[in-house]
Amino acid sequence: MTEIDNKEQQLLNDIEKLRSTLAVAHQPKDILATQLFNSEERFARAMRNSRDGLWDWDLVTNEVYYSPRWKSMLGYAEHELENNLDTWTKLVHPEDKEFVLINVQKYLSQEQDSFEVEMRMIHKEGHEVYVRSRAFKVTQGSSSKPIRLTGTHVNITDQKKAELFDKRNTKILEMIAKGKPASEIYNEIALLYEERHAGLRCSMLELEGDKLLHGGAPSLPKSYCKAVHGLKNGPEVGSCGTSTYTGKRVLVENIETDPKWADLKEVALPHGMRCCWSEPIKNSHGKVLGAFGMYYDQPRLPNEKESKDLTSAAQLAGIVMEREQNQKRIRDLAYTDNLTHLSSRTLFYLNVDELIKISARKKQKFGLLYIDLDNFKSVNDSLGHSAGDILLIEVAKRLSKACRDIDYIARLSGDEFCIAVNDVKDDYGAAHVAKRCLSLISKPLELGGRNFTPSCSIGIAHYPDDGSDRQTILKVADTALYEAKELGKNRYTFYKKELSQKAEYRFKIEQYLKEAIEKQQLSLVYQPKIDINTGIIIGVEALSRWDHPMLGQVNPSEFIETAEQIGMMKGHTEWVLKTACQQLALWKKDGFSPIRMAVNISPHHFLDRDLVPLIQGVINESGIMPSELELEVTEGIVQINQKNHLLFEQLKELGILLAIDDFGIGYSSLASLKHLNVDFLKIDKYFINDMLADPKAKLLVGSMIDIGHNLGHKITAEGIESEQQLSMLQDLGCDCAQGYLISKPVCADRILALYGSSLLN
Ligand code: C2E
Ligand code: MG
Ligand code: MG
């Protein structure tokens, strides 16, 4: 016996005791019986036309009279129920029994003045009937002792259901507002309508493409839901498959005979489903999102109320489905990279976190590849952003091909990609994927109308050897990537502990450089450029230097690149331009003329709109002639790009000189030079270095000089370190020379000493 049963039994015993005490006190029985019979008769007559059920419990004999209406309210005929308390105990809802009995007891023991309860009774057909039961005590003569309890049953099912419907409706709206999971809300919606119509079973299906997906159906068997999940909709696919296809309501009166159910009835009939009405669920723009289905165990069509409810149920489910779809879109936006359709950084992080958990549990190793395209910035700067986008899309495709299905791939940002190589036994697993990436990426493609061969660098780190959490693994893989770049790009590098120290140093540079640029703690040195034939200084190149109290002399290439990365280059260039031009003005005042000041402009800054007004301002402020200022830009910038040409033109209109720095090592073609109005080509040190030993390099230098001349450019050779190099360049007809042989970069005062005489011995 359960605890509840015990309690109920106790209550019944208590009532029984009370009842027998009362019965004994009210003897003699025959007088009593006559009186009772008379009053019962009167009462029954009074109640005959009432819609209420009547009950009368004789506390003396323990007989209970149930009126025909009382019985029919629960679906029984007069003779089907016995007139005793057992009948009630069997028909009352088990969850309500105890509380009703407590109220009876309280009323009989005068603890309570009245008796009125609402309870659920079970109908003959199994559904619940809500009943309001009121009773009053009948006492004998002037005595206050009750001898019977007489009462009524009023069927309040409709009212109660309406109240419950409202309550559940409010709950559903609250769930929608609170963003509860759609599956939970679908179940609530189904229950809402199932409670309203006895015997009804509901389902909600979502439409994805042309497939029906299970949404919610708490009262339908799992096997049925499973059979429908993934079904393709069509003009004759059950009720919901058809309604989602046509966008119109489909009422199937008999599943067994309707042709639309021919292929599906085998999964429905065994579960008692005999009819199915389906309403398409639509969003606010009328697009079909799914279907709401109503099932009964008998073949029939909906009545007016059911028909209305089918409409409102589909509308309610529509609110949830539309919200769900919007959220899915938002999730997709957050989790997928719009350009390449790879996972976004957000999703990748989630995946790596999960991978760490799984790998820790299974004691597995995984590799993380941090991939960065080589020289991507130049592609963007020279060929434009749309070409850059095309390259990124192609790279994403190639990288996806390089990894296995079980690996995670994502685009983290810009030209940075990551691959988590799942379950590797040794370093070989990740290296194998890295090799495939390098080889697939370096296949040529057409970009901006020209043949282009991309390449990438890859840093590899392993869980758990190199780090046990996501942040560390990513950081060390990035450190290894940096090393791969430093080693000459187009390669992969494994993370090693020493790399962290290097990274630490870079981090420090980043930290201190910001302050140094803001506080203008950098200085300039000047490297002379001479007329290759006379040896006389014709100009200088301003080069930045940074001597940090703790870091010492920091390599310019390193801090210039860092300044670019942290977005400090613009401010720094402004300072270099001002300082260099002021210096030139000072030298001129000392009679140091004619001489040119060359300033390096980083490719990125070169394309900045503010550069032209900045230069104009600096020239005006310092009072130098525009033709005394020379800007050096690297080759990447001179690629065929309308915008870049325009900028060149605007700068030229100011009257300044332009030089292409590091000429020959980028991937600009000589042909592109014909569009450009530059004054100097600075042949890169790389060719000058090789010129003596390698006849091909010499040939190339000679050709560059000739072609440059033919196109109207003057030629400077940089990085000259030996007499032989110098004389060879003289022979080849080069115009200007720069290099350690002539002078290393020196401070402003030293330039004064070099002025006027030939720097060639
Ligand atoms: P760059 O513009 O090509 O400058 C020439 C570099 O070659 C300078 O290095 C110079 O010191 C070095 N050099 C000159 N002659 C010789 C030689 O005979 N042998 C050798 N081994 N090296 C020689 P530095 O000063 O280290 O600068 C490196 C690069 O950093 C520069 O290359 C330039 O691209 C960049 N840079 C330096 N200062 C600035 C600046 O103020 N702004 C910008 N945007 N870039 C700068
Ligand atoms: Mg330069
Ligand atoms: Mg250079």
PDB file of C-alpha atoms in Angstrom, residues 411-583:
ATOM      1  CA  ARG A 411      38.851  30.691 -40.857  1.00  0.00           C
ATOM      2  CA  LEU A 412      39.836  32.647 -37.788  1.00  0.00           C
ATOM      3  CA  SER A 413      40.197  36.053 -39.437  1.00  0.00           C
ATOM      4  CA  GLY A 414      41.650  37.725 -42.522  1.00  0.00           C
ATOM      5  CA  ASP A 415      44.053  35.225 -44.044  1.00  0.00           C
ATOM      6  CA  GLU A 416      44.362  33.098 -40.893  1.00  0.00           C
ATOM      7  CA  PHE A 417      43.019  29.552 -40.924  1.00  0.00           C
ATOM      8  CA  CYS A 418      43.172  26.768 -38.370  1.00  0.00           C
ATOM      9  CA  ILE A 419      42.854  23.021 -38.642  1.00  0.00           C
ATOM     10  CA  ALA A 420      42.494  20.737 -35.654  1.00  0.00           C
ATOM     11  CA  VAL A 421      43.891  17.373 -36.728  1.00  0.00           C
ATOM     12  CA  ASN A 422      41.986  14.861 -34.661  1.00  0.00           C
ATOM     13  CA  ASP A 423      43.446  11.816 -32.959  1.00  0.00           C
ATOM     14  CA  VAL A 424      47.075  11.774 -34.098  1.00  0.00           C
ATOM     15  CA  LYS A 425      49.520   9.183 -32.820  1.00  0.00           C
ATOM     16  CA  ASP A 426      52.716  11.184 -33.413  1.00  0.00           C
ATOM     17  CA  ASP A 427      53.984  14.378 -35.038  1.00  0.00           C
ATOM     18  CA  TYR A 428      53.683  12.749 -38.430  1.00  0.00           C
ATOM     19  CA  GLY A 429      49.854  12.985 -38.503  1.00  0.00           C
ATOM     20  CA  ALA A 430      49.736  16.767 -38.320  1.00  0.00           C
ATOM     21  CA  ALA A 431      52.818  17.173 -40.533  1.00  0.00           C
ATOM     22  CA  HIS A 432      51.136  15.025 -43.164  1.00  0.00           C
ATOM     23  CA  VAL A 433      48.131  17.356 -43.261  1.00  0.00           C
ATOM     24  CA  ALA A 434      50.459  20.386 -43.233  1.00  0.00           C
ATOM     25  CA  LYS A 435      52.351  19.023 -46.228  1.00  0.00           C
ATOM     26  CA  ARG A 436      49.115  18.481 -48.117  1.00  0.00           C
ATOM     27  CA  CYS A 437      48.071  22.062 -47.292  1.00  0.00           C
ATOM     28  CA  LEU A 438      51.367  23.486 -48.578  1.00  0.00           C
ATOM     29  CA  SER A 439      51.184  21.509 -51.774  1.00  0.00           C
ATOM     30  CA  LEU A 440      47.510  22.201 -52.512  1.00  0.00           C
ATOM     31  CA  ILE A 441      47.787  25.904 -51.696  1.00  0.00           C
ATOM     32  CA  SER A 442      50.776  26.438 -53.970  1.00  0.00           C
ATOM     33  CA  LYS A 443      48.911  25.449 -57.134  1.00  0.00           C
ATOM     34  CA  PRO A 444      48.754  28.490 -59.449  1.00  0.00           C
ATOM     35  CA  LEU A 445      45.448  30.244 -60.067  1.00  0.00           C
ATOM     36  CA  GLU A 446      44.261  33.189 -62.071  1.00  0.00           C
ATOM     37  CA  LEU A 447      43.829  36.288 -59.972  1.00  0.00           C
ATOM     38  CA  GLY A 448      43.006  39.722 -61.315  1.00  0.00           C
ATOM     39  CA  GLY A 449      43.749  38.544 -64.836  1.00  0.00           C
ATOM     40  CA  ARG A 450      47.224  37.243 -64.041  1.00  0.00           C
ATOM     41  CA  ASN A 451      48.720  33.948 -63.011  1.00  0.00           C
ATOM     42  CA  PHE A 452      49.339  33.857 -59.306  1.00  0.00           C
ATOM     43  CA  THR A 453      50.958  31.219 -57.113  1.00  0.00           C
ATOM     44  CA  PRO A 454      49.912  31.532 -53.511  1.00  0.00           C
ATOM     45  CA  SER A 455      51.765  30.038 -50.586  1.00  0.00           C
ATOM     46  CA  CYS A 456      51.207  29.740 -46.881  1.00  0.00           C
ATOM     47  CA  SER A 457      53.115  29.209 -43.667  1.00  0.00           C
ATOM     48  CA  ILE A 458      51.975  26.822 -40.964  1.00  0.00           C
ATOM     49  CA  GLY A 459      52.675  26.572 -37.246  1.00  0.00           C
ATOM     50  CA  ILE A 460      51.958  23.223 -35.585  1.00  0.00           C
ATOM     51  CA  ALA A 461      51.301  22.551 -31.906  1.00  0.00           C
ATOM     52  CA  HIS A 462      50.044  19.448 -30.156  1.00  0.00           C
ATOM     53  CA  TYR A 463      47.615  18.753 -27.353  1.00  0.00           C
ATOM     54  CA  PRO A 464      48.590  17.893 -24.625  1.00  0.00           C
ATOM     55  CA  ASP A 465      52.377  18.133 -25.172  1.00  0.00           C
ATOM     56  CA  ASP A 466      52.491  21.843 -26.042  1.00  0.00           C
ATOM     57  CA  GLY A 467      49.476  23.009 -24.045  1.00  0.00           C
ATOM     58  CA  SER A 468      46.471  21.602 -22.249  1.00  0.00           C
ATOM     59  CA  ASP A 469      43.978  24.392 -22.841  1.00  0.00           C
ATOM     60  CA  ARG A 470      42.671  26.082 -25.951  1.00  0.00           C
ATOM     61  CA  GLN A 471      44.323  29.458 -25.325  1.00  0.00           C
ATOM     62  CA  THR A 472      47.770  27.938 -24.847  1.00  0.00           C
ATOM     63  CA  ILE A 473      47.550  25.589 -27.827  1.00  0.00           C
ATOM     64  CA  LEU A 474      46.463  28.404 -30.143  1.00  0.00           C
ATOM     65  CA  LYS A 475      49.124  30.723 -28.784  1.00  0.00           C
ATOM     66  CA  VAL A 476      51.977  28.275 -29.242  1.00  0.00           C
ATOM     67  CA  ALA A 477      50.764  27.224 -32.704  1.00  0.00           C
ATOM     68  CA  ASP A 478      50.765  30.925 -33.618  1.00  0.00           C
ATOM     69  CA  THR A 479      54.295  31.219 -32.243  1.00  0.00           C
ATOM     70  CA  ALA A 480      55.382  28.309 -34.436  1.00  0.00           C
ATOM     71  CA  LEU A 481      53.688  30.009 -37.402  1.00  0.00           C
ATOM     72  CA  TYR A 482      55.683  33.149 -36.783  1.00  0.00           C
ATOM     73  CA  GLU A 483      58.835  31.063 -36.825  1.00  0.00           C
ATOM     74  CA  ALA A 484      57.796  29.479 -40.143  1.00  0.00           C
ATOM     75  CA  LYS A 485      57.451  32.999 -41.567  1.00  0.00           C
ATOM     76  CA  GLU A 486      60.828  34.028 -40.216  1.00  0.00           C
ATOM     77  CA  LEU A 487      62.463  30.970 -41.714  1.00  0.00           C
ATOM     78  CA  GLY A 488      61.379  32.131 -45.157  1.00  0.00           C
ATOM     79  CA  LYS A 489      57.643  31.284 -45.428  1.00  0.00           C
ATOM     80  CA  ASN A 490      55.993  28.532 -47.495  1.00  0.00           C
ATOM     81  CA  ARG A 491      56.800  25.908 -44.849  1.00  0.00           C
ATOM     82  CA  TYR A 492      55.557  24.390 -41.610  1.00  0.00           C
ATOM     83  CA  THR A 493      57.266  24.560 -38.241  1.00  0.00           C
ATOM     84  CA  PHE A 494      56.602  22.606 -35.056  1.00  0.00           C
ATOM     85  CA  TYR A 495      56.340  24.487 -31.838  1.00  0.00           C
ATOM     86  CA  LYS A 496      59.421  24.311 -29.612  1.00  0.00           C
ATOM     87  CA  LYS A 497      59.797  25.752 -26.128  1.00  0.00           C
ATOM     88  CA  GLU A 498      62.496  28.232 -27.244  1.00  0.00           C
ATOM     89  CA  LEU A 499      59.987  29.817 -29.603  1.00  0.00           C
ATOM     90  CA  SER A 500      58.009  31.053 -26.644  1.00  0.00           C
ATOM     91  CA  GLN A 501      60.978  33.123 -25.535  1.00  0.00           C
ATOM     92  CA  LYS A 502      61.165  34.680 -28.977  1.00  0.00           C
ATOM     93  CA  ALA A 503      57.440  35.340 -28.872  1.00  0.00           C
ATOM     94  CA  GLU A 504      57.869  36.909 -25.475  1.00  0.00           C
ATOM     95  CA  TYR A 505      60.443  39.268 -26.967  1.00  0.00           C
ATOM     96  CA  ARG A 506      58.072  40.166 -29.791  1.00  0.00           C
ATOM     97  CA  PHE A 507      55.339  40.792 -27.289  1.00  0.00           C
ATOM     98  CA  LYS A 508      57.626  43.143 -25.391  1.00  0.00           C
ATOM     99  CA  ILE A 509      58.469  44.992 -28.594  1.00  0.00           C
ATOM    100  CA  GLU A 510      54.799  45.444 -29.214  1.00  0.00           C
ATOM    101  CA  GLN A 511      54.270  46.709 -25.705  1.00  0.00           C
ATOM    102  CA  TYR A 512      57.138  49.207 -25.649  1.00  0.00           C
ATOM    103  CA  LEU A 513      56.836  50.297 -29.263  1.00  0.00           C
ATOM    104  CA  LYS A 514      53.445  51.856 -28.751  1.00  0.00           C
ATOM    105  CA  GLU A 515      54.815  54.044 -26.015  1.00  0.00           C
ATOM    106  CA  ALA A 516      57.986  54.779 -27.976  1.00  0.00           C
ATOM    107  CA  ILE A 517      56.048  55.947 -31.039  1.00  0.00           C
ATOM    108  CA  GLU A 518      53.589  57.952 -28.967  1.00  0.00           C
ATOM    109  CA  LYS A 519      56.399  59.635 -27.058  1.00  0.00           C
ATOM    110  CA  GLN A 520      58.545  59.893 -30.196  1.00  0.00           C
ATOM    111  CA  GLN A 521      61.439  58.023 -28.638  1.00  0.00           C
ATOM    112  CA  LEU A 522      62.690  56.761 -32.001  1.00  0.00           C
ATOM    113  CA  SER A 523      65.413  58.461 -33.968  1.00  0.00           C
ATOM    114  CA  LEU A 524      66.449  58.766 -37.584  1.00  0.00           C
ATOM    115  CA  VAL A 525      69.703  57.955 -39.288  1.00  0.00           C
ATOM    116  CA  TYR A 526      70.516  58.893 -42.845  1.00  0.00           C
ATOM    117  CA  GLN A 527      72.247  56.772 -45.459  1.00  0.00           C
ATOM    118  CA  PRO A 528      73.835  58.685 -48.317  1.00  0.00           C
ATOM    119  CA  LYS A 529      73.026  58.011 -51.948  1.00  0.00           C
ATOM    120  CA  ILE A 530      75.652  59.088 -54.417  1.00  0.00           C
ATOM    121  CA  ASP A 531      75.999  59.774 -58.084  1.00  0.00           C
ATOM    122  CA  ILE A 532      77.680  56.534 -59.127  1.00  0.00           C
ATOM    123  CA  ASN A 533      80.098  58.324 -61.415  1.00  0.00           C
ATOM    124  CA  THR A 534      81.095  61.413 -59.391  1.00  0.00           C
ATOM    125  CA  GLY A 535      80.708  59.978 -55.896  1.00  0.00           C
ATOM    126  CA  ILE A 536      78.969  63.152 -54.720  1.00  0.00           C
ATOM    127  CA  ILE A 537      76.031  62.834 -52.294  1.00  0.00           C
ATOM    128  CA  ILE A 538      72.845  63.544 -54.135  1.00  0.00           C
ATOM    129  CA  GLY A 539      70.512  62.436 -51.406  1.00  0.00           C
ATOM    130  CA  VAL A 540      69.964  60.472 -48.233  1.00  0.00           C
ATOM    131  CA  GLU A 541      67.503  57.826 -47.140  1.00  0.00           C
ATOM    132  CA  ALA A 542      65.996  58.389 -43.707  1.00  0.00           C
ATOM    133  CA  LEU A 543      65.918  55.151 -41.712  1.00  0.00           C
ATOM    134  CA  SER A 544      64.299  54.689 -38.328  1.00  0.00           C
ATOM    135  CA  ARG A 545      66.210  53.513 -35.290  1.00  0.00           C
ATOM    136  CA  TRP A 546      64.971  52.433 -31.905  1.00  0.00           C
ATOM    137  CA  ASP A 547      67.321  52.047 -28.987  1.00  0.00           C
ATOM    138  CA  HIS A 548      65.308  50.799 -26.053  1.00  0.00           C
ATOM    139  CA  PRO A 549      66.818  50.936 -22.507  1.00  0.00           C
ATOM    140  CA  MET A 550      65.895  47.273 -21.893  1.00  0.00           C
ATOM    141  CA  LEU A 551      65.611  45.713 -25.336  1.00  0.00           C
ATOM    142  CA  GLY A 552      68.630  47.494 -26.809  1.00  0.00           C
ATOM    143  CA  GLN A 553      68.817  48.226 -30.549  1.00  0.00           C
ATOM    144  CA  VAL A 554      65.724  46.717 -32.106  1.00  0.00           C
ATOM    145  CA  ASN A 555      65.948  45.627 -35.741  1.00  0.00           C
ATOM    146  CA  PRO A 556      64.024  48.167 -37.907  1.00  0.00           C
ATOM    147  CA  SER A 557      62.402  45.521 -40.087  1.00  0.00           C
ATOM    148  CA  GLU A 558      61.058  43.935 -36.900  1.00  0.00           C
ATOM    149  CA  PHE A 559      59.653  47.038 -35.264  1.00  0.00           C
ATOM    150  CA  ILE A 560      58.347  48.474 -38.533  1.00  0.00           C
ATOM    151  CA  GLU A 561      56.386  45.288 -39.118  1.00  0.00           C
ATOM    152  CA  THR A 562      55.136  45.321 -35.534  1.00  0.00           C
ATOM    153  CA  ALA A 563      54.127  48.971 -35.838  1.00  0.00           C
ATOM    154  CA  GLU A 564      52.090  48.003 -38.902  1.00  0.00           C
ATOM    155  CA  GLN A 565      50.446  45.159 -37.061  1.00  0.00           C
ATOM    156  CA  ILE A 566      49.418  47.284 -34.111  1.00  0.00           C
ATOM    157  CA  GLY A 567      48.210  50.118 -36.328  1.00  0.00           C
ATOM    158  CA  MET A 568      50.883  52.605 -35.271  1.00  0.00           C
ATOM    159  CA  MET A 569      52.499  53.028 -38.673  1.00  0.00           C
ATOM    160  CA  LYS A 570      50.544  56.089 -39.734  1.00  0.00           C
ATOM    161  CA  GLY A 571      51.587  58.107 -36.705  1.00  0.00           C
ATOM    162  CA  HIS A 572      55.168  56.956 -37.051  1.00  0.00           C
ATOM    163  CA  THR A 573      55.402  57.834 -40.760  1.00  0.00           C
ATOM    164  CA  GLU A 574      54.016  61.265 -40.004  1.00  0.00           C
ATOM    165  CA  TRP A 575      56.780  61.780 -37.460  1.00  0.00           C
ATOM    166  CA  VAL A 576      59.481  60.463 -39.844  1.00  0.00           C
ATOM    167  CA  LEU A 577      58.279  62.733 -42.643  1.00  0.00           C
ATOM    168  CA  LYS A 578      58.218  65.824 -40.427  1.00  0.00           C
ATOM    169  CA  THR A 579      61.566  65.116 -38.783  1.00  0.00           C
ATOM    170  CA  ALA A 580      63.317  64.249 -42.040  1.00  0.00           C
ATOM    171  CA  CYS A 581      61.987  67.316 -43.874  1.00  0.00           C
ATOM    172  CA  GLN A 582      62.880  69.615 -40.990  1.00  0.00           C
ATOM    173  CA  GLN A 583      66.378  68.096 -41.028  1.00  0.00           C
TER     174      GLN A 583
END
